[in-house]
């Protein structure tokens, strides 16, 4: 079979998959909702086929394996991390932790409490000085982390998430030569290419310090001498072994630090607390990992800590150690789920505990809007359209009665491996910055030209390129990772929600793996009850009687031009459909076309900007939604509300209240 035949077969397969999907949608019972519902269709099928009777239960279990598969990061399955799970390819990484500010877990498994009030060296390369990790303790709490590399660059993150690079306040993400800092919704990350990574919760209550195995027997500091020999973890600066943990900590103070006196309560507890017994007991969901990661140090630290806290604070403190253990398990790419009492969501009673279910009616005064932006859009489109839309959407929503508006921004670049969450106001995810100034200098994808230079044989190179395309189809790409990161956004249950995708190209039906993943994601997550919109080029966009440069966008009912909106001409609108347009129109959103933006006069560019912000705000304001929400685990470690739209009504005549 020649290449042309293979290409034709691939197109036929894609058309077949798409036709089946259209058939499924048209056969689904009941009125159409904003979200495509695989579960409903499978449910009706299962009633007539006894062998599939269990399928609806599996698909509706929102903490199920399907949900896990869709929400986990699978880079490890396609890169070198896969080998780390094989015994003959163990990465020998040194892993230390600091929990609840003063509880230190050394690289070799020792643990102790050190209630200091100063800056201390947590870990340092004692041979070549390639890196230094410094922790700032205050009354037994971790207030800041500093990572210094051999080149003299340093990153500092505070417990309020404020970030400094070389002493200057900056926002996330930051990528210097060899030094990186970024954040996610629940974690903050520092990384030095000299072989050091830091991962902390956003309040620094749980911090993991991972050091390359190259530094075995070369580390000094509170985290000990990492060499798989616990006896010399208390190695002091002069090479002698300290008598106790307090003496070790005192030796690694930076500057003039008050001496911490040792007492046995720092390393042992007089009694075993009932909460710690429950969280680290055999019936805990953490128990399946006890063979892989030793839980005893965490259990002991839990008992030590609870002996000194008030009764009302015991559960929260104990859950910090459960989170530390679960997060340590997550570090080695294992699935994990915290005990239910440790998974909490925000909100009033009846909404905050694991499994709580409730119904919300929207809109009210709250709105959560997340932009997913391809930074490769034309510079003029980014600076004159997208960046202003991000900033002006707040005012447009406020004029319609939304007094509490949160805006998140996720950016991606197809040439970079990972998307990035942007921050402003000292690390806050409620973005108020200028998107036009963002530069995404993250980790690049593998260099194709390098392979062409190495492999001279054309036949082998063709085989390599074919395999690369196959794996590129199977492995989620940058745009999918960015959209998944947007779905991970901590949407508030009581907020009207929108996700706005911005692309530099069309999302065509050419990768059926991506198509299937997208449909499954939509079916299982229901986009967390959010409406979808798209700002991107639209091919062959034509409307009889309207010049192409006048067309701005459309939804399932209306056409938008620079002169306004029209519902009579929508049926005459023609365009080349794609995957992105399908998703948006099926979820009640707008598609805005950018291919003519640069040809617009400045006045028409402003009209398009106003049309976009008003259309998105109007859709949120006029779409009356009833959602079912539930407190669920996010990545098994954090409580987060997940919502599904149960009914949706667009009230076209609804008017904003006078200010």
XYZ file of C-alpha atoms in Angstrom:
659
model
C 0.000 0.000 0.000
C 1.506 3.386 -0.989
C 1.505 6.539 1.138
C -1.412 8.074 -0.762
C -3.598 5.035 -0.082
C -2.664 5.115 3.605
C -3.583 8.790 3.789
C -6.940 8.116 2.132
C -7.627 5.240 4.547
C -6.806 7.522 7.467
C -9.303 10.126 6.211
C -11.973 7.447 5.798
C -11.354 6.226 9.357
C -11.660 9.763 10.718
C -14.876 10.341 8.778
C -16.244 7.046 10.115
C -15.442 7.979 13.733
C -16.992 11.406 13.262
C -20.112 9.929 11.627
C -20.545 7.497 14.514
C -20.242 10.379 16.941
C -22.861 12.441 15.083
C -25.135 9.400 15.138
C -24.640 9.052 18.884
C -25.492 12.724 19.455
C -28.613 12.567 17.293
C -29.792 9.380 19.037
C -29.318 10.713 22.562
C -32.653 10.894 24.420
C -34.067 14.057 25.974
C -33.438 17.714 25.192
C -29.959 18.764 24.169
C -27.890 20.442 26.853
C -24.779 22.585 26.642
C -22.546 19.535 27.200
C -22.402 16.481 24.909
C -23.579 13.546 27.020
C -22.007 10.185 26.266
C -23.253 8.906 29.596
C -26.927 9.412 28.657
C -26.533 7.604 25.340
C -24.660 4.693 26.862
C -27.268 4.557 29.622
C -30.128 4.060 27.133
C -28.105 1.474 25.220
C -27.401 -0.495 28.367
C -31.106 -0.995 29.120
C -31.431 -3.114 25.975
C -28.111 -4.910 26.241
C -27.752 -6.810 29.513
C -24.011 -7.249 29.132
C -23.541 -3.472 29.263
C -25.747 -2.885 32.282
C -22.840 -1.845 34.463
C -21.528 0.799 32.025
C -23.607 3.805 33.166
C -22.417 3.296 36.746
C -18.802 3.197 35.652
C -19.118 6.357 33.554
C -21.050 8.316 36.191
C -18.541 7.595 38.972
C -16.709 10.911 38.836
C -13.716 9.753 40.867
C -13.362 6.757 38.566
C -10.411 5.451 36.628
C -11.742 7.257 33.523
C -11.646 10.613 35.297
C -8.141 9.824 36.588
C -6.899 8.881 33.119
C -8.247 12.113 31.661
C -6.863 14.372 34.384
C -3.405 12.947 34.998
C -0.247 14.148 33.266
C 0.967 11.339 31.015
C 4.306 12.771 29.908
C 5.965 10.070 32.023
C 4.533 7.429 29.716
C 6.283 8.883 26.676
C 9.564 10.236 28.043
C 12.458 9.032 30.162
C 10.321 8.981 33.342
C 8.838 5.701 32.125
C 12.164 4.019 32.808
C 12.193 5.279 36.387
C 9.514 2.757 37.316
C 11.711 -0.134 36.152
C 14.054 -1.488 38.805
C 17.056 -1.546 36.469
C 16.570 2.121 35.589
C 16.029 3.564 39.064
C 16.755 7.283 39.060
C 18.346 7.290 42.560
C 16.969 10.752 43.278
C 17.442 12.134 46.798
C 14.074 13.130 48.262
C 13.678 15.272 51.385
C 10.662 17.066 52.826
C 9.721 19.857 55.222
C 6.186 19.659 56.625
C 4.218 22.202 58.644
C 7.215 24.498 58.804
C 9.448 22.679 61.258
C 9.179 18.923 60.645
C 12.196 17.838 58.603
C 12.356 14.527 56.716
C 15.942 13.928 55.612
C 17.076 12.369 52.351
C 17.773 9.099 54.189
C 14.569 8.804 56.214
C 15.377 10.509 59.520
C 12.763 12.950 60.817
C 12.715 15.579 63.546
C 11.157 18.911 64.499
C 13.317 22.016 64.421
C 11.481 25.157 65.705
C 13.960 27.748 64.451
C 13.708 31.522 63.922
C 16.247 32.266 61.209
C 17.445 31.292 57.755
C 18.921 27.805 57.507
C 20.692 25.789 54.832
C 18.350 22.932 54.017
C 20.675 21.329 51.470
C 23.870 22.295 49.708
C 26.346 20.765 47.279
C 29.359 20.562 49.601
C 31.836 19.642 46.849
C 31.251 21.919 43.833
C 28.725 24.403 45.298
C 26.378 23.834 42.357
C 23.322 24.669 44.451
C 22.145 25.842 47.836
C 18.640 25.501 49.277
C 17.776 27.930 52.088
C 14.658 27.920 54.227
C 13.468 30.862 56.322
C 11.805 29.717 59.562
C 9.764 31.959 61.835
C 8.252 30.606 65.053
C 8.427 27.123 63.653
C 6.778 28.046 60.334
C 8.358 28.035 56.894
C 8.087 31.601 55.567
C 10.237 31.357 52.460
C 12.417 29.172 50.209
C 15.490 30.310 48.279
C 17.199 28.260 45.563
C 20.670 29.465 44.550
C 22.619 27.937 41.654
C 26.299 27.897 40.819
C 25.952 30.814 38.383
C 24.784 33.086 41.197
C 21.153 33.200 40.064
C 18.595 32.723 42.803
C 14.835 32.403 43.126
C 12.915 33.226 46.321
C 9.311 32.275 47.005
C 7.440 33.449 50.117
C 4.545 31.779 51.927
C 2.192 34.340 50.305
C 3.522 33.175 46.871
C 5.410 36.401 46.133
C 8.326 35.503 43.823
C 11.696 37.212 43.430
C 14.381 36.414 40.872
C 17.819 37.754 41.809
C 16.123 40.037 44.336
C 13.587 41.606 41.938
C 9.837 40.970 42.320
C 8.445 39.102 39.291
C 5.428 37.017 38.269
C 5.161 33.368 37.274
C 6.390 31.725 35.130
C 10.084 32.664 35.053
C 12.739 30.892 32.973
C 16.325 32.057 33.307
C 19.274 30.216 31.868
C 19.217 27.127 34.064
C 16.738 28.413 36.691
C 12.959 28.093 36.470
C 9.949 29.065 38.594
C 6.281 28.396 37.877
C 3.068 27.743 39.747
C -0.095 25.729 39.404
C -3.390 26.100 41.234
C -2.291 24.268 44.387
C 1.501 24.160 44.086
C 4.548 26.302 43.383
C 7.699 24.973 41.694
C 11.379 25.938 41.569
C 13.912 24.092 39.432
C 17.625 24.400 38.773
C 19.187 22.609 35.831
C 22.073 21.776 38.154
C 19.806 19.005 39.410
C 17.489 20.416 42.078
C 13.685 20.688 42.152
C 11.401 22.186 44.782
C 7.653 21.559 44.938
C 5.564 23.194 47.667
C 1.918 23.771 48.427
C 0.993 27.405 47.940
C 1.196 28.062 51.714
C 4.567 26.234 52.009
C 3.090 23.864 54.615
C 4.295 20.903 52.546
C 7.564 21.150 50.602
C 9.429 18.447 48.678
C 13.109 18.820 47.793
C 14.389 16.518 45.040
C 18.119 16.383 44.332
C 19.793 14.461 41.524
C 21.517 11.226 42.586
C 24.780 12.679 41.266
C 25.009 14.476 44.622
C 24.993 11.267 46.676
C 27.294 11.745 49.699
C 27.798 15.398 48.680
C 24.877 17.110 50.445
C 25.022 19.010 53.729
C 22.289 20.800 55.685
C 19.131 20.098 57.652
C 18.087 17.497 55.061
C 21.223 15.521 55.812
C 23.927 13.741 53.868
C 22.033 11.855 51.172
C 23.775 8.509 50.776
C 21.251 5.854 51.924
C 23.038 5.765 55.313
C 20.837 7.361 58.030
C 23.577 7.226 60.677
C 25.447 10.239 59.231
C 22.444 12.443 58.460
C 23.479 14.793 61.296
C 26.785 15.605 59.591
C 27.996 19.065 60.592
C 29.968 21.599 58.576
C 33.269 20.437 60.090
C 32.646 16.789 59.196
C 31.714 15.613 62.688
C 28.314 14.155 63.523
C 26.066 16.300 65.721
C 24.773 14.805 68.958
C 21.155 15.649 68.130
C 18.901 17.333 65.568
C 18.929 20.711 67.348
C 22.727 20.848 67.235
C 22.586 19.991 63.524
C 20.101 22.778 62.793
C 22.047 25.331 64.824
C 25.160 24.526 62.777
C 23.497 25.457 59.484
C 22.028 28.827 60.436
C 22.721 31.688 58.010
C 23.910 34.774 59.907
C 23.289 35.259 63.614
C 20.613 32.816 64.692
C 19.222 32.116 68.144
C 20.224 28.717 69.469
C 17.487 26.071 69.536
C 17.710 23.782 72.565
C 17.088 20.084 72.122
C 14.336 18.176 73.856
C 13.013 14.704 73.208
C 9.632 16.031 72.042
C 11.346 17.074 68.802
C 11.981 13.455 67.805
C 9.406 11.410 69.708
C 5.877 11.557 71.103
C 4.607 10.333 74.467
C 1.286 9.153 73.033
C -0.306 8.067 69.774
C -3.088 10.402 68.694
C -6.408 8.938 67.536
C -6.630 11.118 64.407
C -3.137 10.108 63.298
C -4.093 6.469 63.863
C -7.084 6.884 61.581
C -5.266 8.741 58.805
C -2.302 6.343 58.793
C -4.157 3.181 59.763
C -4.679 0.035 57.748
C -8.175 1.156 56.662
C -6.906 4.467 55.284
C -6.890 4.817 51.462
C -3.197 5.651 51.866
C -2.495 2.112 53.110
C -2.005 0.681 49.617
C 1.223 2.704 49.380
C 2.794 1.730 52.725
C 5.038 -0.864 51.066
C 6.220 1.653 48.457
C 6.676 4.711 50.721
C 7.243 4.224 54.454
C 4.445 5.981 56.337
C 5.932 5.590 59.831
C 7.970 8.822 59.814
C 4.846 10.784 58.802
C 2.774 9.049 61.437
C 5.358 9.848 64.101
C 5.617 13.485 63.021
C 1.815 13.688 63.111
C 1.800 12.508 66.753
C 4.615 14.915 67.698
C 2.817 17.873 66.131
C -0.644 17.130 67.568
C 0.744 16.990 71.086
C 1.305 20.774 70.853
C -1.837 22.057 69.096
C -5.293 22.968 70.357
C -8.091 20.434 69.951
C -9.869 22.544 67.298
C -6.743 22.550 65.111
C -5.895 18.865 65.380
C -7.733 17.610 62.311
C -6.296 20.285 60.004
C -2.770 19.689 61.342
C -3.051 15.908 61.035
C -4.345 16.279 57.487
C -1.248 18.332 56.625
C 0.867 15.242 57.333
C -1.536 13.034 55.382
C -1.212 15.487 52.489
C 2.591 15.384 52.828
C 2.574 11.598 52.634
C 0.124 11.514 49.728
C 2.123 14.145 47.892
C 5.356 12.169 48.476
C 3.634 9.160 46.904
C 2.562 11.347 43.998
C 6.201 12.344 43.518
C 7.007 8.826 42.361
C 4.128 8.805 39.856
C 1.655 6.735 41.868
C -2.102 7.223 42.037
C -3.193 8.437 45.484
C -6.332 9.442 47.386
C -6.363 11.153 50.792
C -8.728 10.006 53.562
C -12.172 11.621 53.050
C -11.964 13.773 56.197
C -8.914 15.519 54.705
C -10.592 16.488 51.431
C -12.333 19.816 52.000
C -13.910 22.300 49.607
C -14.781 25.943 50.200
C -18.294 27.126 50.910
C -20.957 26.811 53.617
C -21.960 23.696 55.550
C -23.313 21.086 53.169
C -20.836 22.011 50.442
C -17.419 21.669 52.024
C -17.074 17.975 52.958
C -15.993 15.197 50.619
C -18.968 13.907 48.609
C -21.341 16.757 49.507
C -23.840 17.276 46.671
C -25.913 20.401 46.104
C -27.651 22.417 43.403
C -26.860 25.983 42.350
C -28.814 28.414 40.185
C -26.845 30.841 38.047
C -26.076 33.590 37.304
C -25.659 35.594 40.499
C -22.930 38.122 41.277
C -19.935 35.814 40.746
C -18.160 34.898 37.508
C -15.079 32.798 36.744
C -13.550 33.253 33.279
C -10.517 31.317 32.037
C -8.615 32.120 28.839
C -6.540 29.441 27.089
C -4.227 31.389 24.780
C -1.906 30.239 21.999
C 0.985 32.716 22.202
C 1.719 32.155 18.505
C -1.239 34.263 17.383
C -0.203 37.273 15.300
C 1.484 39.926 17.502
C -1.059 42.590 16.529
C -3.957 40.239 17.366
C -2.360 39.436 20.729
C -1.629 43.051 21.671
C -4.660 44.817 20.144
C -7.389 42.207 20.657
C -6.645 39.342 23.039
C -4.787 41.299 25.739
C -7.493 44.011 25.892
C -10.263 41.367 25.961
C -8.651 39.734 29.019
C -8.569 43.054 30.861
C -11.887 44.495 29.694
C -14.024 41.399 30.289
C -14.170 42.344 33.981
C -15.763 45.705 33.314
C -18.185 44.230 30.809
C -19.304 41.673 33.393
C -19.503 44.268 36.188
C -21.859 46.373 34.074
C -24.172 43.353 34.029
C -24.185 42.888 37.795
C -21.192 40.564 38.310
C -19.423 42.281 41.198
C -16.995 39.387 41.935
C -15.075 38.413 38.785
C -12.063 36.067 38.706
C -10.027 35.801 35.480
C -7.485 33.047 34.873
C -5.052 32.850 31.943
C -3.297 29.731 30.657
C -0.863 30.135 27.749
C 0.727 27.534 25.499
C 3.126 27.233 22.574
C 3.112 24.175 20.306
C 6.926 24.192 20.305
C 7.074 24.013 24.123
C 6.312 20.904 26.107
C 4.269 22.489 28.893
C 1.615 25.214 29.151
C 1.907 27.923 31.805
C -0.460 29.516 34.306
C 0.055 33.286 34.390
C -0.075 35.310 37.610
C -0.184 38.931 38.722
C -0.257 40.850 42.024
C 2.499 38.715 43.612
C 1.624 35.282 42.335
C -2.193 35.453 42.321
C -4.031 33.496 39.615
C -6.650 36.258 39.248
C -4.817 37.736 36.274
C -4.628 41.515 35.813
C -1.424 41.830 33.804
C -0.688 42.684 30.170
C -0.798 39.483 28.152
C 0.987 41.168 25.236
C 4.230 41.249 27.258
C 4.267 37.519 28.073
C 7.134 35.371 26.787
C 6.830 31.623 27.251
C 10.434 30.419 27.469
C 9.739 26.960 28.819
C 11.128 23.510 27.993
C 11.207 22.981 24.222
C 10.106 19.839 22.423
C 12.761 17.560 20.951
C 14.687 19.026 18.019
C 13.581 17.427 14.731
C 16.567 18.760 12.818
C 18.906 17.069 15.295
C 17.472 13.680 14.311
C 17.831 14.458 10.611
C 21.488 15.278 11.205
C 22.076 12.034 13.128
C 20.146 9.668 10.818
C 21.461 9.757 7.263
C 19.504 6.839 5.835
C 16.261 8.177 4.305
C 14.371 4.919 4.865
C 15.200 4.887 8.567
C 14.384 8.592 8.814
C 10.986 7.947 7.181
C 10.275 5.194 9.695
C 11.296 7.526 12.532
C 9.015 10.301 11.227
C 6.110 7.865 10.906
C 6.602 6.645 14.477
C 6.941 10.240 15.668
C 3.595 11.154 14.102
C 1.962 8.127 15.717
C 3.262 9.022 19.171
C 2.451 12.675 18.560
C -1.137 11.605 17.976
C -1.279 9.361 21.030
C 0.455 11.726 23.480
C -1.501 14.889 24.397
C 0.032 17.982 22.809
C 0.562 21.483 24.222
C -2.936 22.743 23.343
C -4.616 19.752 25.010
C -2.479 20.112 28.128
C -3.390 23.795 28.274
C -7.103 23.066 27.979
C -6.819 20.371 30.644
C -5.067 22.899 32.896
C -7.993 25.270 32.309
C -10.436 22.515 33.332
C -8.369 22.095 36.504
C -8.991 25.750 37.393
C -10.571 25.968 40.891
C -13.929 27.166 39.602
C -16.275 28.300 42.341
C -19.507 26.325 42.504
C -21.570 29.506 42.848
C -19.974 31.329 39.928
C -21.084 31.530 36.302
C -18.234 30.029 34.286
C -16.709 30.509 30.845
C -13.647 29.063 29.103
C -12.365 31.067 26.114
C -9.934 29.366 23.764
C -7.594 31.476 21.625
C -5.809 29.707 18.771
C -3.435 30.710 15.990
C -4.815 27.993 13.689
C -7.880 25.840 13.103
C -8.404 22.720 15.187
C -9.061 20.451 12.232
C -10.403 16.897 12.184
C -7.079 15.294 11.262
C -5.967 13.658 14.535
C -8.588 11.122 15.545
C -6.781 10.339 18.824
C -7.211 13.981 19.793
C -10.827 13.862 18.639
C -11.601 10.828 20.813
C -9.789 12.312 23.842
C -11.683 15.573 23.404
C -15.058 13.813 23.269
C -14.263 11.712 26.348
C -13.056 14.770 28.240
C -16.247 16.639 27.368
C -18.427 13.693 28.329
C -16.799 12.970 31.693
C -15.948 16.491 32.882
C -18.893 18.319 31.236
C -16.376 21.210 31.125
C -17.095 21.734 34.842
C -20.346 23.509 34.013
C -18.582 26.165 31.923
C -19.707 27.722 28.646
C -17.134 27.569 25.845
C -16.050 30.293 23.385
C -13.395 30.363 20.656
C -11.287 33.158 19.164
C -9.410 31.778 16.143
C -9.105 31.847 12.341
C -12.209 30.444 10.613
C -11.638 29.113 7.120
C -13.947 30.023 4.210
C -16.127 32.303 6.356
C -18.646 33.826 3.931
C -21.999 35.595 4.304
C -23.926 36.709 1.239
C -24.227 40.466 1.061
C -21.649 41.122 3.805
C -17.982 41.881 2.973
C -15.546 39.409 4.550
C -13.782 42.199 6.435
C -17.058 43.050 8.180
C -17.600 39.589 9.692
C -16.622 39.173 13.324
C -18.180 35.932 14.561
C -21.233 33.786 15.134
C -22.975 31.406 17.493
C -25.765 28.908 16.793
C -28.357 31.735 16.516
C -26.619 34.964 15.526
C -24.048 36.483 13.202
C -21.885 39.342 14.509
C -20.474 42.025 12.224
C -18.763 45.309 12.998
C -22.210 46.911 12.642
C -23.993 44.650 15.156
C -25.723 41.276 15.462
C -28.233 39.676 13.079
C -30.331 36.529 13.605
C -31.977 36.466 10.171
C -28.777 35.851 8.199
C -27.371 33.067 10.402
C -28.772 30.304 8.177
C -26.931 31.773 5.173
C -23.544 31.811 6.914
C -20.960 29.452 5.400
C -17.651 28.283 6.899
C -15.342 25.264 7.039
C -16.202 23.408 10.208
C -13.542 22.079 12.596
C -13.301 20.384 15.976
C -13.068 23.627 17.944
C -16.104 25.175 16.247
C -18.144 22.009 16.824
C -17.363 21.977 20.536
C -18.200 25.649 21.001
C -21.476 25.632 19.084
C -22.594 22.490 20.913
C -21.899 24.214 24.216
C -23.776 27.461 23.659
C -20.782 29.630 22.877
C -19.468 32.162 20.356
C -16.873 31.704 17.624
C -14.935 34.871 16.774
C -12.877 34.924 13.566
C -9.459 36.601 13.674
C -8.189 36.158 10.093
C -9.341 39.623 9.018
C -8.524 41.524 12.197
C -5.272 43.026 10.915
C -7.132 44.358 7.837
C -9.677 46.224 9.962
C -9.483 49.947 10.459
C -8.614 50.924 14.013
C -12.216 51.912 14.702
C -13.456 48.495 13.479
C -10.843 46.723 15.616
C -12.304 48.449 18.660
C -15.802 47.435 17.570
C -14.672 43.813 17.360
C -13.119 44.068 20.826
C -16.394 45.435 22.215
C -18.419 42.778 20.392
C -16.331 39.989 21.938
C -16.490 41.270 25.517
C -20.188 42.134 25.326
C -21.092 38.800 23.688
C -19.237 36.746 26.306
C -20.682 38.839 29.144
C -24.204 38.699 27.679
C -24.019 34.926 27.288
C -23.053 34.532 30.942
C -25.680 37.034 32.088
C -28.578 35.766 29.966
C -27.940 32.022 30.255
C -29.870 30.833 33.298
C -28.324 27.581 34.462
C -29.121 24.968 37.069
C -26.012 22.939 37.955
C -25.475 19.928 40.171
C -22.214 20.298 42.101
C -20.185 17.984 44.254
C -17.089 18.238 46.478
C -14.517 15.937 44.883
C -10.771 15.263 45.129
C -8.555 17.038 42.615
C -5.541 14.857 41.771
C -6.473 12.870 44.882
C -5.018 15.524 47.211
C -7.161 18.683 47.192
C -10.887 19.276 47.531
C -12.517 21.028 44.574
C -16.103 21.538 43.483
C -17.062 19.928 40.180
C -20.323 20.948 38.534
C -22.477 19.629 35.700
C -25.119 21.688 33.885
C -28.514 20.016 34.309
C -30.647 22.646 32.585
C -29.879 25.777 30.621
C -32.190 28.518 29.321
C -31.129 31.541 27.272
C -33.288 34.575 28.171
C -32.812 36.900 25.212
C -34.869 39.773 26.630
C -33.094 39.896 29.998
C -31.747 43.370 30.800
C -29.045 44.361 33.331
C -30.293 46.212 36.403
C -29.582 49.904 36.455
C -26.450 50.736 38.418
